[in-house]
Coordinates of C-alpha atoms in Angstrom, one line a residue:
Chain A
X72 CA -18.6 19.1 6.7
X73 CA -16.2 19.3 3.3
X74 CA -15.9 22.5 1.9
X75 CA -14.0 23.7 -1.3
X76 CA -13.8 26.8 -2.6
X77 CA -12.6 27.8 -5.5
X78 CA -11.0 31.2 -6.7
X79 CA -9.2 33.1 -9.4
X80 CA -11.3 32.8 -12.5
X81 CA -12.1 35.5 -14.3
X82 CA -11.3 36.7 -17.9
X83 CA -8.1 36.8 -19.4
X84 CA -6.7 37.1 -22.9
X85 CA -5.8 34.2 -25.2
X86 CA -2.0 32.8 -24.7
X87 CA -2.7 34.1 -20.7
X88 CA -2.0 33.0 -17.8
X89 CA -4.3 32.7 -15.0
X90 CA -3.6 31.1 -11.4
X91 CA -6.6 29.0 -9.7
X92 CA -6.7 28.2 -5.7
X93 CA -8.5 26.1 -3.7
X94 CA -9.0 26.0 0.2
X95 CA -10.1 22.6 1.9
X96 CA -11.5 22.1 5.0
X97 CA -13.6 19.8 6.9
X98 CA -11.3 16.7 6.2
X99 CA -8.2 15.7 6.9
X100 CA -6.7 16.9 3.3
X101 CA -3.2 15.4 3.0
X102 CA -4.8 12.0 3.2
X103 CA -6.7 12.7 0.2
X104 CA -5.9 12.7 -3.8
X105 CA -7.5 16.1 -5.5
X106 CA -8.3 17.3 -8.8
X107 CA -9.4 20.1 -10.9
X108 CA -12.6 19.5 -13.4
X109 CA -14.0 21.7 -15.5
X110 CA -17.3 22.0 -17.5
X111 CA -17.8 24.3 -20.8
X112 CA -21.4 25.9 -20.0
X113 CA -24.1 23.8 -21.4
X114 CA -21.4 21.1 -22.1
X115 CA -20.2 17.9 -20.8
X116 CA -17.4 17.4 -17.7
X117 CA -13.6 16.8 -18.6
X118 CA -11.0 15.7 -15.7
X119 CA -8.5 18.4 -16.2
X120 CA -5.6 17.3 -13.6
X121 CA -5.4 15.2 -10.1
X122 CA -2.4 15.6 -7.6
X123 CA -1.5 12.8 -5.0
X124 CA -1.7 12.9 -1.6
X125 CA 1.9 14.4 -1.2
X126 CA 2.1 16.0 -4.4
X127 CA 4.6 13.7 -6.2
X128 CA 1.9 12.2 -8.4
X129 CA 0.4 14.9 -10.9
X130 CA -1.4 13.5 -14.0
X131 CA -3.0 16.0 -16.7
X132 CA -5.6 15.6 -19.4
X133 CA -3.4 15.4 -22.8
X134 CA -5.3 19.0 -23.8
X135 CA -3.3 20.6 -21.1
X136 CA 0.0 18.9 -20.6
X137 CA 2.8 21.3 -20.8
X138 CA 0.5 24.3 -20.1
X139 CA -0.8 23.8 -17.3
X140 CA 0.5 22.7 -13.6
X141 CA -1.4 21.3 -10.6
X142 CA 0.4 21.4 -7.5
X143 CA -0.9 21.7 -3.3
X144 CA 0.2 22.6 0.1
X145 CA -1.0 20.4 2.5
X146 CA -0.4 22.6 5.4
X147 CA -2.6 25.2 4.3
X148 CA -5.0 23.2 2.8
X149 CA -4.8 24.4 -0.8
X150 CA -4.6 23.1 -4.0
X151 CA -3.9 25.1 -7.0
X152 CA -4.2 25.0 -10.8
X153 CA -1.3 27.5 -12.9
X154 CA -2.9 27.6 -16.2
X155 CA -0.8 29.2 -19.5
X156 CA -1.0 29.8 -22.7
X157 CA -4.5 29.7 -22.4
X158 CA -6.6 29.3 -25.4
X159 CA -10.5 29.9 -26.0
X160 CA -11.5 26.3 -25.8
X161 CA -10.3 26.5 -22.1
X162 CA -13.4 28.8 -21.3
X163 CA -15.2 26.8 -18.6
X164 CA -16.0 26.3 -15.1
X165 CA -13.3 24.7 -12.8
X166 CA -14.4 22.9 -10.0
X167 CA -11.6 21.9 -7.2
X168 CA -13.0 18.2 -6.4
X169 CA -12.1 15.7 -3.5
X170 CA -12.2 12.0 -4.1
X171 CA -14.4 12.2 -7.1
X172 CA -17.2 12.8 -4.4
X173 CA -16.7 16.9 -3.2
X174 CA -17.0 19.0 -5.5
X175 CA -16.9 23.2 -4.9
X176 CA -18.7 25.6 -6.3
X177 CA -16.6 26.4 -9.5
X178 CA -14.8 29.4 -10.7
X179 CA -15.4 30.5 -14.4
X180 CA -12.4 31.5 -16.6
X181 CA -12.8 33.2 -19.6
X182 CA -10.5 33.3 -22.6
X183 CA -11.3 35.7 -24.7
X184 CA -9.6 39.3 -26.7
Chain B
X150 CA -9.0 7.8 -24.0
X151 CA -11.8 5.4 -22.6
X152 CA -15.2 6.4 -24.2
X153 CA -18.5 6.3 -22.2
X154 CA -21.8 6.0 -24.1
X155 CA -25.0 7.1 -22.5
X156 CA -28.1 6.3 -24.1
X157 CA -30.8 7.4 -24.0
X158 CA -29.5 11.1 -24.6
X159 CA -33.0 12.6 -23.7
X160 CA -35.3 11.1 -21.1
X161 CA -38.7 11.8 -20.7
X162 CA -40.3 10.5 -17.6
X163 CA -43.6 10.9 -15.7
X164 CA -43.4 11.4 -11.6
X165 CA -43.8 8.2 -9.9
X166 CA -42.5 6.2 -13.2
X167 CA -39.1 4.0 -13.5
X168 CA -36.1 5.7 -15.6
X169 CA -33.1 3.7 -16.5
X170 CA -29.7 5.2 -18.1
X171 CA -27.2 3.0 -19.8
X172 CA -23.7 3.6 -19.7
X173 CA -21.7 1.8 -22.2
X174 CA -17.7 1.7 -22.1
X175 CA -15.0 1.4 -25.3
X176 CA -13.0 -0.6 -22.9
X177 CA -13.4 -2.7 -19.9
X178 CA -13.4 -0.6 -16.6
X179 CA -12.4 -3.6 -14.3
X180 CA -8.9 -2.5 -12.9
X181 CA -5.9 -4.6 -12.5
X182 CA -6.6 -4.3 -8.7
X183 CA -10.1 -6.2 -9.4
X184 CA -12.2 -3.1 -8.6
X185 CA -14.6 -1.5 -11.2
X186 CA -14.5 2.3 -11.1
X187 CA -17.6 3.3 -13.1
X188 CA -19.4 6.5 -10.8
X189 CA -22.9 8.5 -11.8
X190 CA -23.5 12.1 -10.9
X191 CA -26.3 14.3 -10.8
X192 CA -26.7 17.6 -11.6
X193 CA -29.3 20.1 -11.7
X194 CA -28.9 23.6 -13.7
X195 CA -26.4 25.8 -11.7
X196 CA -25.3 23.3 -9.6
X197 CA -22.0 21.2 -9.1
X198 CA -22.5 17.6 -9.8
X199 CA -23.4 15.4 -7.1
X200 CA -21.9 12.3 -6.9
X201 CA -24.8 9.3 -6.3
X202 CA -23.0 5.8 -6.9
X203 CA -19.7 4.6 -6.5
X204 CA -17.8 1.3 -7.8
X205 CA -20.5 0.5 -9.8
X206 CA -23.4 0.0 -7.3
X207 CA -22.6 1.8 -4.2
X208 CA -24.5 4.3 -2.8
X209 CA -23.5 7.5 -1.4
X210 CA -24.8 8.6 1.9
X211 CA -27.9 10.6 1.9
X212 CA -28.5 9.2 -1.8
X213 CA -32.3 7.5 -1.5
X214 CA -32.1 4.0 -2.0
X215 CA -34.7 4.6 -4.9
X216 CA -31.5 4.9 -7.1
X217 CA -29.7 2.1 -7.7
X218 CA -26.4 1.0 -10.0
X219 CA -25.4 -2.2 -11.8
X220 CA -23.6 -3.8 -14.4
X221 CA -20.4 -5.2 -15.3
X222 CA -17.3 -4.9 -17.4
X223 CA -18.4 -2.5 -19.9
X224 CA -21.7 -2.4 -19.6
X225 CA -24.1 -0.3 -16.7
X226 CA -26.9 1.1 -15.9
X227 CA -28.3 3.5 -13.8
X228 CA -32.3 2.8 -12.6
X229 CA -34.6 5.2 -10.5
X230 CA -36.9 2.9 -9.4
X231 CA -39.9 5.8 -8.7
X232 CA -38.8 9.4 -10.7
X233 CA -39.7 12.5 -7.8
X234 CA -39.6 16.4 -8.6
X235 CA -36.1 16.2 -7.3
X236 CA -34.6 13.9 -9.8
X237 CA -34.6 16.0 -12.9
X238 CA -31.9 17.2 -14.4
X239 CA -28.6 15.3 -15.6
X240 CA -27.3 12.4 -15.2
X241 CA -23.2 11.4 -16.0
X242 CA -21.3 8.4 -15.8
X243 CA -17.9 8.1 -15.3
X244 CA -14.7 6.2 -15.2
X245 CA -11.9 6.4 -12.9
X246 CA -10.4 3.1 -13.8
X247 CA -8.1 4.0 -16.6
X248 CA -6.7 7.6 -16.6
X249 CA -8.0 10.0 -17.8
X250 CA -10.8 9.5 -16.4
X251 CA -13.6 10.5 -18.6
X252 CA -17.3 11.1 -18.5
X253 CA -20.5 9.7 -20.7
X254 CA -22.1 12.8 -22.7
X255 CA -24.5 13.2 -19.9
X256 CA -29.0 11.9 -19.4
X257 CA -31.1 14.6 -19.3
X258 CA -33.9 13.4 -17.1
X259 CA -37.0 15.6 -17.8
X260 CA -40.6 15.7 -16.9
X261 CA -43.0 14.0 -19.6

């Protein structure tokens, strides 16, 4: 069975940093592209970032390029999402997602003074 | 970015009656490799989205063959053929032809 769990939300102050993780299991993960959603409560879902299957390929919503990183290591099953300069509209719930199909159960950041 | 249009935005159906969610795209979702990567989701209040369809009209596994996708180009549509107590709740669209991939505003499938 897939599993991903998410971890690391939580609040932090605007222009922050915050560091999300992700453990896989249940699949074989290096075979697999991954990618970090989020969803602003009561709001719509935005792709955020997707990594390759070796982590050469990275692509990133315009709204976060050059403040946010998505990176992975495949022999510990993790994939992770470094988020700076974080700014209110960034509030939301970030789910770690496999193939477009798994999705965890979402960590909430919050950006807010 | 591509944009998806759902309509309706509201949905109101009776148990045992057909629902059907359009999906409309600002740009053709057929990519260069001939494949058409338009997806729906489900989700229910504090849940993840649960994927249902995939490249248009495929079914994920466990999703009841009540549900079923179709369409072409820029143009789909999701129909339930008979609505249960399970299927409330709201339903996206999305592309993962053209990056990034985006979603439709979201169906919100309720009880009449």
């Amino acid at each position: 069975e897939v599993q991903l769990v998410e971890s690391g939300g939580g609040l932090v102050q605007p222009g922050g940093s915050v560091r999300l993780s992700c453990v896989a299991s249940g699949f074989s993960f290096g075979d697999y592209w991954m990618s970090w959603l989020r969803q602003v409560p009561g709001q719509g879902l935005e792709w955020v970032a997707h990594i390759g299957r070796d982590g050469s390929e990275k692509y990133y919503v315009d709204s976060v390029k050059d403040r946010f990183t998505i990176s992975r290591d495949n022999r510990g099953n993790l994939v992770f999402l470094q988020m700076n300069s974080l700014r209110a509209e960034d509030t939301a719930v970030y789910y770690c997602v496999k193939d477009a199909r798994d999705w965890g159960q979402g960590t909430v950041v919050t950006v807010s003074s | 970015d591509v944009v998806l249009t759902q309509s309706p935005l509201s949905l109101p159906v009776t148990l045992g009656q057909p629902a059907s969610i359009s999906c409309r795209s600002s740009q053709s979702l057929v990519h260069s490799n001939g494949n058409t990567y338009l997806l729906w989701f489900h989700q229910r209040p504090g849940q993840s989205p649960r994927r249902l369809i995939y490249n248009v009209y495929n079914r994920d596994s466990g999703v009841p063959d009540r549900f079923s996708g179709s369409g072409s180009g820029t143009d789909f549509t999701l129909k339930i053929s008979r609505v249960e107590a399970e299927d409330f709740g709201i339903y996206y669209c999305m592309q993962a032809t053209h990056w990034p991939h985006t979603f439709g505003q979201g169906t919100e499938l309720e009880i009449k």
